[in-house]
mmCIF file of C-alpha atoms in Angstrom:
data_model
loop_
_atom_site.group_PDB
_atom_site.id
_atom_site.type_symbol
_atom_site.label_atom_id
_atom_site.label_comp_id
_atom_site.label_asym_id
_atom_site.label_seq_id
_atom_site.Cartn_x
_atom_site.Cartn_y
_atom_site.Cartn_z
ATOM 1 C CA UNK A 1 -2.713 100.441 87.965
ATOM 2 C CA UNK A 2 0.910 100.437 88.177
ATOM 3 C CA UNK A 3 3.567 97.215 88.661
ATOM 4 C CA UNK A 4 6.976 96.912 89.683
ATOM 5 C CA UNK A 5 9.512 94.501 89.322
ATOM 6 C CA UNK A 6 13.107 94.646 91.008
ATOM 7 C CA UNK A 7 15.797 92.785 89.852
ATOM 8 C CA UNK A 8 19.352 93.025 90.243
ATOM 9 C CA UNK A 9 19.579 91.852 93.851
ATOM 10 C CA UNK A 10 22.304 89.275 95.122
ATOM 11 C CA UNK A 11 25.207 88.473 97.439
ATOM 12 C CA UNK A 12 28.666 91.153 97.516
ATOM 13 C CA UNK A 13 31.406 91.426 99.207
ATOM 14 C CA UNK A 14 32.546 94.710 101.314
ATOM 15 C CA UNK A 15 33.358 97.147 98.908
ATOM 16 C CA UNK A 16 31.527 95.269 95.660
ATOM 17 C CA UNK A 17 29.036 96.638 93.298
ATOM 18 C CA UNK A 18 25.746 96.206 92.980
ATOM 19 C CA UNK A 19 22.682 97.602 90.069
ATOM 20 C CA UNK A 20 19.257 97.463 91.120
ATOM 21 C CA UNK A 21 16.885 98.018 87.984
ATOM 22 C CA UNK A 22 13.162 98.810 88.612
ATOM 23 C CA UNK A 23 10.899 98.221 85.827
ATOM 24 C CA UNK A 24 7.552 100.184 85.987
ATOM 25 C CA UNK A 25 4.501 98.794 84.262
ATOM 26 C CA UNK A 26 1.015 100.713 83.783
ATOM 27 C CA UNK A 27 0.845 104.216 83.905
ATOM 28 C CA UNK A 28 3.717 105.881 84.912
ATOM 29 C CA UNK A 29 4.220 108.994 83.719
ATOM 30 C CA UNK A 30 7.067 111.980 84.214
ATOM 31 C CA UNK A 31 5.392 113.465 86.854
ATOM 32 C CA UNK A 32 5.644 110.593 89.338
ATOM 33 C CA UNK A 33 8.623 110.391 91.633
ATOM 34 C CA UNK A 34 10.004 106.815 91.581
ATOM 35 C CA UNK A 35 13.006 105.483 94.157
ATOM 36 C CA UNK A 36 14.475 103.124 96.586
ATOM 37 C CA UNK A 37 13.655 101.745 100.004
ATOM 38 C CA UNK A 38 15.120 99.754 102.248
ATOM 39 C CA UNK A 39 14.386 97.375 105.020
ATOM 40 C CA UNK A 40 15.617 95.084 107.647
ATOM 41 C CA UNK A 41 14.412 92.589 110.142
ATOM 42 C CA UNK A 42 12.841 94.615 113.119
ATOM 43 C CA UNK A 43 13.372 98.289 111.249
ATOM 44 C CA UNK A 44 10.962 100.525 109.541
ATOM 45 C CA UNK A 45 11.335 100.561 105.817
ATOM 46 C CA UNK A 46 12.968 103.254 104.981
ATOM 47 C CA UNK A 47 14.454 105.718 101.957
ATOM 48 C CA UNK A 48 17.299 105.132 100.101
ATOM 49 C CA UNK A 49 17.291 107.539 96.915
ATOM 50 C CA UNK A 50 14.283 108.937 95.175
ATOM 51 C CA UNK A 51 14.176 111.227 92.093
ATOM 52 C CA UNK A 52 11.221 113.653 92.373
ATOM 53 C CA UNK A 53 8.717 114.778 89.657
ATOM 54 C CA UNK A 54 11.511 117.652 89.450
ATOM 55 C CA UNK A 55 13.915 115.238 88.483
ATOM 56 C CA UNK A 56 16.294 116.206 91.914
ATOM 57 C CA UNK A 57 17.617 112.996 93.458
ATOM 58 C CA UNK A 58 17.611 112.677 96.732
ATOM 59 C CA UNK A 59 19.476 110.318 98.927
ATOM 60 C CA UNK A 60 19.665 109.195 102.209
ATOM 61 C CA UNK A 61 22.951 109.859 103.834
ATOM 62 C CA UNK A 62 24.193 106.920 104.201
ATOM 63 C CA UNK A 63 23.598 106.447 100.568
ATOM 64 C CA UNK A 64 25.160 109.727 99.438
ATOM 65 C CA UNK A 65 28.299 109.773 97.680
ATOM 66 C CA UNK A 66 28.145 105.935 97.319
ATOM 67 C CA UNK A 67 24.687 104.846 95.585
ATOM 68 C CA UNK A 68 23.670 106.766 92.075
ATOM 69 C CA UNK A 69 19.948 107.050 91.318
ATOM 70 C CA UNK A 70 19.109 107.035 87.845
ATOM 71 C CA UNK A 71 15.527 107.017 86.001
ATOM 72 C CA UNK A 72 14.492 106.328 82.414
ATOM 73 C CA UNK A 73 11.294 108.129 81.761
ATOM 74 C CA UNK A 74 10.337 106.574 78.574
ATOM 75 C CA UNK A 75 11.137 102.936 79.502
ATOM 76 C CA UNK A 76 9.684 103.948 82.801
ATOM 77 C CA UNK A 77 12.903 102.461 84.686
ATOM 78 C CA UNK A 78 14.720 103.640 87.623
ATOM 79 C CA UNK A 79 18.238 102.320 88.466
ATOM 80 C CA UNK A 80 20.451 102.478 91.992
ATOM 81 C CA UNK A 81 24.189 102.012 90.973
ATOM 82 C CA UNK A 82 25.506 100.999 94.467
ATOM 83 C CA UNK A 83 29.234 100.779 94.818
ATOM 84 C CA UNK A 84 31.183 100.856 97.775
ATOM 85 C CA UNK A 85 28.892 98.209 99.915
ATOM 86 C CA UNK A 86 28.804 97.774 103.689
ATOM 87 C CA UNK A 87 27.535 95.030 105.387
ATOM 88 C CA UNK A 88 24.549 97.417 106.695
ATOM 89 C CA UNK A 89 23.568 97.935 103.149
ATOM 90 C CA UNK A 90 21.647 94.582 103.668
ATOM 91 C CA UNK A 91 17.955 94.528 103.573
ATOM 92 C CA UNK A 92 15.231 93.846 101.004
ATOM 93 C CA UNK A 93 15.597 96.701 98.508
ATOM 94 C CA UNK A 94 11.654 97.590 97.672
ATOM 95 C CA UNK A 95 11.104 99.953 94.340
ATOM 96 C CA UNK A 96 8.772 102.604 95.082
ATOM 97 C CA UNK A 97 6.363 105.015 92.995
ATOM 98 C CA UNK A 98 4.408 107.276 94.029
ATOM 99 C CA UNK A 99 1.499 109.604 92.444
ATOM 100 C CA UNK A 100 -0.709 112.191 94.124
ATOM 101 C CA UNK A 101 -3.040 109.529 94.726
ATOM 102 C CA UNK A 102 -1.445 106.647 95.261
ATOM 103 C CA UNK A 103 1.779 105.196 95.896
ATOM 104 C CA UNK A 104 2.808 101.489 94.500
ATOM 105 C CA UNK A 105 5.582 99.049 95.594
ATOM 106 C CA UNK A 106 7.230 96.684 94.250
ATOM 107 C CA UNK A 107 7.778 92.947 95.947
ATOM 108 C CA UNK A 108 11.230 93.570 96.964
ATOM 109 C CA UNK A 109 14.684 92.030 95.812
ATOM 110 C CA UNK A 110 17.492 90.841 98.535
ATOM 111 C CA UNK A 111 20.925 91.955 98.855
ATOM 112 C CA UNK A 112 23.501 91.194 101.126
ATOM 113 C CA UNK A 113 26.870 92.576 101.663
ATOM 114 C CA UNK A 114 29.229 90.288 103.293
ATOM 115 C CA UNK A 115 32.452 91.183 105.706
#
């Protein structure tokens, strides 16, 4: 069984800085791609940056150049480094892993980018 916990959520202004830290619990191993989802009121959640079992980061493109995907594999973390914010950055930020068999989530943590 796996857990994850978001933190790092909050309020920013246009052009602020935000880290979003996802710390895995239970077996997580190498082999497991782990990212970031997003989702608003009345949208489909959807994917924000992922780093694959072959550690290649992948982004969505209105994340690219902007957001920075990062994982630790032995404290089984994954960060987002989001700089550069825009109001429709908003949404409930969901950590995500995924095995062959399964795929976890975690509760979600909030962020808002103000004009």
């Amino acid at each position: 069984q796996v857990q994850l916990e978001e933190s790092g959520g909050g309020l920013v202004q246009t052009g602020g800085s935000l880290t979003l830290v996802c710390a895995a619990s239970g077996s997580i191993i190498s082999s497991d791609t782990m990212g970031w989802y997003r989702q608003v009121p009345e949208k489909q959640r959807e994917l924000v940056a992922i780093v694959t079992s072959g550690f290649i980061p992948i982004y969505a493109a209105s994340a690219e150049g902007r957001f920075t995907i990062s994982r630790d594999y032995r404290k089984k973390t994954v960060t987002l480094q989001m700089n550069s914010l825009k109001p429709e950055d908003t949404g409930v930020y969901y950590c995500n892993a995924k095995k062959s068999t399964a795929t976890y989530w975690g509760q979600g943590t909030q962020v808002t980018v103000s004009s």
